[in-house]
Short mmCIF file of C-alpha atoms in Angstrom, two decimals:
data_model
loop_
_atom_site.label_atom_id
_atom_site.label_comp_id
_atom_site.label_asym_id
_atom_site.label_seq_id
_atom_site.Cartn_x
_atom_site.Cartn_y
_atom_site.Cartn_z
CA GLU A 1 97.13 -80.02 -254.36
CA ALA A 2 99.76 -79.05 -256.90
CA GLY A 3 103.35 -79.12 -255.70
CA VAL A 4 106.15 -76.60 -256.05
CA ALA A 5 106.88 -76.00 -259.73
CA GLN A 6 110.29 -75.08 -261.08
CA SER A 7 111.65 -74.41 -264.53
CA PRO A 8 113.76 -75.16 -266.37
CA ARG A 9 114.69 -78.63 -265.09
CA TYR A 10 118.11 -78.59 -266.71
CA LYS A 11 120.33 -75.81 -267.97
CA ILE A 12 123.81 -75.82 -269.47
CA ILE A 13 125.61 -72.51 -269.93
CA GLU A 14 129.13 -71.26 -270.38
CA LYS A 15 130.92 -69.35 -267.66
CA ARG A 16 130.23 -65.62 -267.66
CA GLN A 17 126.79 -66.17 -269.17
CA SER A 18 123.55 -65.33 -267.36
CA VAL A 19 120.78 -67.68 -266.29
CA ALA A 20 117.42 -67.35 -264.57
CA PHE A 21 115.33 -69.89 -262.70
CA TRP A 22 111.63 -69.67 -261.95
CA CYS A 23 109.64 -71.06 -259.04
CA ASN A 24 105.92 -71.24 -258.33
CA PRO A 25 105.24 -72.27 -254.72
CA ILE A 26 102.25 -74.15 -253.36
CA SER A 27 99.22 -71.88 -253.27
CA GLY A 28 98.89 -70.11 -249.93
CA HIS A 29 102.44 -70.76 -248.78
CA ALA A 30 103.84 -67.55 -247.39
CA THR A 31 107.48 -68.59 -247.08
CA LEU A 32 109.64 -69.34 -250.10
CA TYR A 33 113.24 -70.58 -250.08
CA TRP A 34 115.97 -70.92 -252.66
CA TYR A 35 118.69 -73.49 -251.93
CA GLN A 36 121.86 -74.45 -253.72
CA GLN A 37 122.79 -78.14 -253.48
CA ILE A 38 126.20 -79.17 -254.72
CA LEU A 39 126.64 -82.87 -255.42
CA GLY A 40 127.25 -84.82 -252.22
CA GLN A 41 126.29 -81.93 -249.95
CA GLY A 42 123.17 -80.81 -248.16
CA PRO A 43 121.06 -77.89 -249.39
CA LYS A 44 122.53 -74.47 -248.60
CA LEU A 45 120.04 -71.66 -248.07
CA LEU A 46 120.56 -68.79 -250.50
CA ILE A 47 117.55 -66.64 -249.73
CA GLN A 48 114.32 -66.88 -247.75
CA PHE A 49 111.22 -64.77 -248.47
CA GLN A 50 108.26 -64.16 -246.19
CA ASN A 51 105.52 -63.09 -248.62
CA ASN A 52 107.49 -60.67 -250.83
CA GLY A 53 109.95 -59.52 -248.17
CA VAL A 54 113.45 -60.95 -247.66
CA VAL A 55 113.95 -62.71 -244.31
CA ASP A 56 117.49 -63.98 -244.85
CA ASP A 57 119.94 -63.59 -247.72
CA SER A 58 123.16 -63.82 -245.74
CA GLN A 59 124.58 -66.62 -247.91
CA LEU A 60 123.53 -65.17 -251.26
CA PRO A 61 126.58 -64.04 -253.32
CA LYS A 62 125.07 -60.67 -254.05
CA ASP A 63 127.73 -59.66 -256.54
CA ARG A 64 126.34 -62.24 -258.99
CA PHE A 65 123.10 -63.66 -257.60
CA SER A 66 119.80 -61.86 -257.30
CA ALA A 67 116.29 -63.00 -256.44
CA GLU A 68 112.87 -61.47 -256.30
CA ARG A 69 109.40 -62.52 -255.33
CA LEU A 70 106.91 -60.21 -256.92
CA LYS A 71 103.42 -60.05 -255.41
CA GLY A 72 104.44 -62.63 -252.83
CA VAL A 73 103.86 -65.60 -255.13
CA ASP A 74 106.27 -66.60 -257.94
CA SER A 75 109.97 -66.08 -257.58
CA THR A 76 112.97 -65.86 -259.88
CA LEU A 77 116.63 -66.46 -259.07
CA LYS A 78 119.24 -65.03 -261.42
CA ILE A 79 122.95 -65.60 -261.77
CA GLN A 80 124.96 -63.04 -263.72
CA PRO A 81 127.72 -63.84 -264.60
CA ALA A 82 127.95 -67.55 -263.86
CA LYS A 83 131.11 -69.23 -262.61
CA LEU A 84 132.16 -72.87 -262.82
CA GLU A 85 131.54 -73.32 -259.09
CA ASP A 86 127.87 -72.40 -259.57
CA SER A 87 127.26 -75.86 -261.07
CA ALA A 88 124.69 -77.36 -258.71
CA VAL A 89 121.02 -78.15 -258.31
CA TYR A 90 118.95 -75.12 -257.36
CA LEU A 91 116.00 -76.10 -255.21
CA CYS A 92 112.99 -73.98 -254.48
CA ALA A 93 110.87 -74.80 -251.46
CA SER A 94 107.82 -73.32 -249.79
CA SER A 95 106.18 -73.67 -246.40
CA LEU A 96 102.82 -72.73 -244.98
CA GLY A 97 103.97 -71.12 -241.75
CA ALA A 98 106.19 -68.19 -241.05
CA GLY A 99 109.78 -68.56 -240.01
CA GLY A 100 110.42 -72.13 -241.04
CA LEU A 101 108.33 -73.67 -238.28
CA LYS A 102 106.47 -75.87 -240.73
CA GLU A 103 107.90 -78.50 -243.04
CA GLN A 104 109.20 -77.34 -246.38
CA TYR A 105 107.91 -78.70 -249.66
CA PHE A 106 110.57 -78.85 -252.34
CA GLY A 107 110.27 -78.50 -256.07
CA PRO A 108 112.07 -80.89 -258.45
CA GLY A 109 115.03 -78.51 -258.78
CA THR A 110 116.99 -77.07 -261.68
CA ARG A 111 120.25 -78.79 -262.47
CA LEU A 112 122.72 -76.15 -263.67
CA THR A 113 125.94 -77.06 -265.42
CA VAL A 114 128.43 -74.27 -266.07
CA THR A 115 131.15 -75.14 -268.61
CA GLY B 1 129.29 -71.30 -235.06
CA GLN B 2 126.61 -73.39 -236.70
CA ASN B 3 127.31 -76.99 -237.56
CA ILE B 4 125.44 -80.19 -238.33
CA ASP B 5 127.28 -83.51 -238.21
CA GLN B 6 126.00 -86.83 -239.49
CA PRO B 7 127.74 -89.93 -240.88
CA THR B 8 128.49 -89.84 -244.58
CA GLU B 9 127.33 -93.35 -245.45
CA MET B 10 125.70 -96.36 -243.83
CA THR B 11 124.82 -99.82 -245.10
CA ALA B 12 122.12 -102.06 -243.70
CA THR B 13 120.26 -105.22 -244.66
CA GLU B 14 116.67 -105.46 -245.84
CA GLY B 15 114.36 -106.13 -242.89
CA ALA B 16 116.82 -104.81 -240.32
CA ILE B 17 116.79 -101.67 -238.15
CA VAL B 18 119.17 -98.76 -238.69
CA GLN B 19 119.82 -95.63 -236.61
CA ILE B 20 121.17 -92.48 -238.25
CA ASN B 21 122.68 -90.04 -235.77
CA CYS B 22 122.92 -86.27 -236.01
CA THR B 23 124.60 -83.73 -233.74
CA TYR B 24 124.04 -80.02 -234.13
CA GLN B 25 125.29 -76.66 -232.96
CA THR B 26 123.21 -73.64 -233.90
CA SER B 27 122.58 -70.04 -232.88
CA GLY B 28 119.65 -70.84 -230.70
CA PHE B 29 117.46 -73.82 -231.49
CA ASN B 30 113.87 -74.10 -232.58
CA GLY B 31 113.51 -77.68 -233.75
CA LEU B 32 115.07 -80.49 -235.76
CA PHE B 33 113.86 -81.80 -239.12
CA TRP B 34 114.62 -85.01 -240.97
CA TYR B 35 114.19 -85.18 -244.73
CA GLN B 36 114.60 -88.08 -247.16
CA GLN B 37 116.19 -87.47 -250.56
CA HIS B 38 116.35 -90.15 -253.24
CA ALA B 39 119.10 -89.75 -255.82
CA GLY B 40 118.22 -87.09 -258.36
CA GLU B 41 115.06 -86.07 -256.53
CA ALA B 42 114.01 -83.30 -254.14
CA PRO B 43 114.01 -83.77 -250.37
CA THR B 44 110.73 -84.85 -248.76
CA PHE B 45 109.75 -84.23 -245.15
CA LEU B 46 109.93 -87.09 -242.65
CA SER B 47 109.73 -85.61 -239.16
CA TYR B 48 110.02 -82.53 -236.95
CA ASN B 49 111.02 -82.64 -233.27
CA VAL B 50 111.00 -79.61 -231.03
CA LEU B 51 110.65 -81.29 -227.62
CA ASP B 52 112.87 -83.98 -226.11
CA GLY B 53 111.82 -87.54 -226.71
CA LEU B 54 110.89 -90.06 -229.34
CA GLU B 55 108.23 -89.55 -231.98
CA GLU B 56 107.07 -92.55 -233.92
CA LYS B 57 105.52 -92.46 -237.37
CA GLY B 58 105.05 -95.88 -238.91
CA ARG B 59 108.40 -97.51 -239.67
CA PHE B 60 110.23 -94.24 -238.97
CA SER B 61 110.92 -92.73 -235.55
CA SER B 62 112.89 -89.62 -234.60
CA PHE B 63 114.49 -88.77 -231.28
CA LEU B 64 115.70 -85.46 -229.90
CA SER B 65 117.83 -84.49 -226.90
CA ARG B 66 118.08 -80.70 -226.74
CA SER B 67 120.55 -80.73 -223.84
CA LYS B 68 122.95 -82.93 -225.82
CA GLY B 69 122.39 -81.31 -229.22
CA TYR B 70 121.61 -84.77 -230.55
CA SER B 71 119.00 -86.44 -232.69
CA TYR B 72 118.59 -89.75 -234.43
CA LEU B 73 116.34 -91.21 -237.08
CA LEU B 74 115.37 -94.84 -236.60
CA LEU B 75 114.22 -96.87 -239.58
CA LYS B 76 112.63 -100.26 -238.90
CA GLU B 77 111.86 -103.16 -241.23
CA LEU B 78 114.13 -101.72 -243.86
CA GLN B 79 113.03 -101.96 -247.47
CA MET B 80 115.08 -101.55 -250.63
CA LYS B 81 113.20 -98.32 -251.37
CA ASP B 82 114.66 -96.82 -248.18
CA SER B 83 118.00 -96.50 -249.97
CA ALA B 84 118.38 -92.71 -250.06
CA SER B 85 120.11 -89.79 -248.37
CA TYR B 86 118.74 -88.70 -245.03
CA LEU B 87 119.18 -85.02 -244.23
CA CYS B 88 119.24 -83.68 -240.70
CA ALA B 89 118.27 -79.98 -240.51
CA ALA B 90 118.23 -77.68 -237.49
CA LEU B 91 116.07 -74.58 -237.22
CA ASN B 92 117.75 -71.71 -235.42
CA THR B 93 116.04 -68.88 -233.66
CA GLY B 94 117.87 -66.09 -235.44
CA GLY B 95 115.70 -65.43 -238.45
CA PHE B 96 114.29 -68.94 -238.24
CA LYS B 97 116.91 -70.24 -240.63
CA THR B 98 117.02 -73.95 -241.47
CA ILE B 99 120.54 -75.36 -241.60
CA PHE B 100 121.00 -78.68 -243.38
CA GLY B 101 123.64 -81.29 -242.75
CA ALA B 102 125.44 -82.94 -245.65
CA GLY B 103 123.20 -85.99 -245.42
CA THR B 104 123.75 -89.67 -244.70
CA ARG B 105 123.60 -91.97 -247.70
CA LEU B 106 121.89 -95.20 -246.68
CA PHE B 107 122.37 -98.31 -248.78
CA VAL B 108 119.93 -101.15 -248.15
CA LYS B 109 121.16 -104.52 -249.41
CA ALA B 110 119.21 -107.71 -249.94
#
């Protein structure tokens, strides 16, 4: 089966610019996650969707980050405006079960550099 | 609070056995995951423990003690390709949120 798809793979922007990332989860996976992984650290959950509803977004900086999952399939994560500290890899993952009880399948990630 | 602790780095020799420890504190507990992440790549699932005890899967085994908030990943017959980061992740019961540790970078030398 096809894995989790993400685009773009790399993005370089200047601070205060906007950027958007796209994720297509594995077909049939109800739960979708966006993580931020800063170099040398573990993934930090930004937002978790169950179908097209938000389960957890407690660590999403809502003044600049937004995410949506239309029709419970694809998802986009947007940063507006970007800051230097947003430089990281943004990982999208999906899982078959509800509530994280099944393993997560990760996409290749988008490496964002903010200059 | 919620916290995952694991060693930052470990070095082991090809063919040997290595144990990577993880301690966790979470708001409720619903299981413990281990993921492998090679440099520049996405994490891939290794194991999931929800009950106490050891689960073996080929060269990799994972152990959980819920009463001690402790888990370990055991890698046997180490190969060079096992050089990677190993992420410990705890699933809490509040919103079923997965909390990742910072990862343990394992270097396997010849």
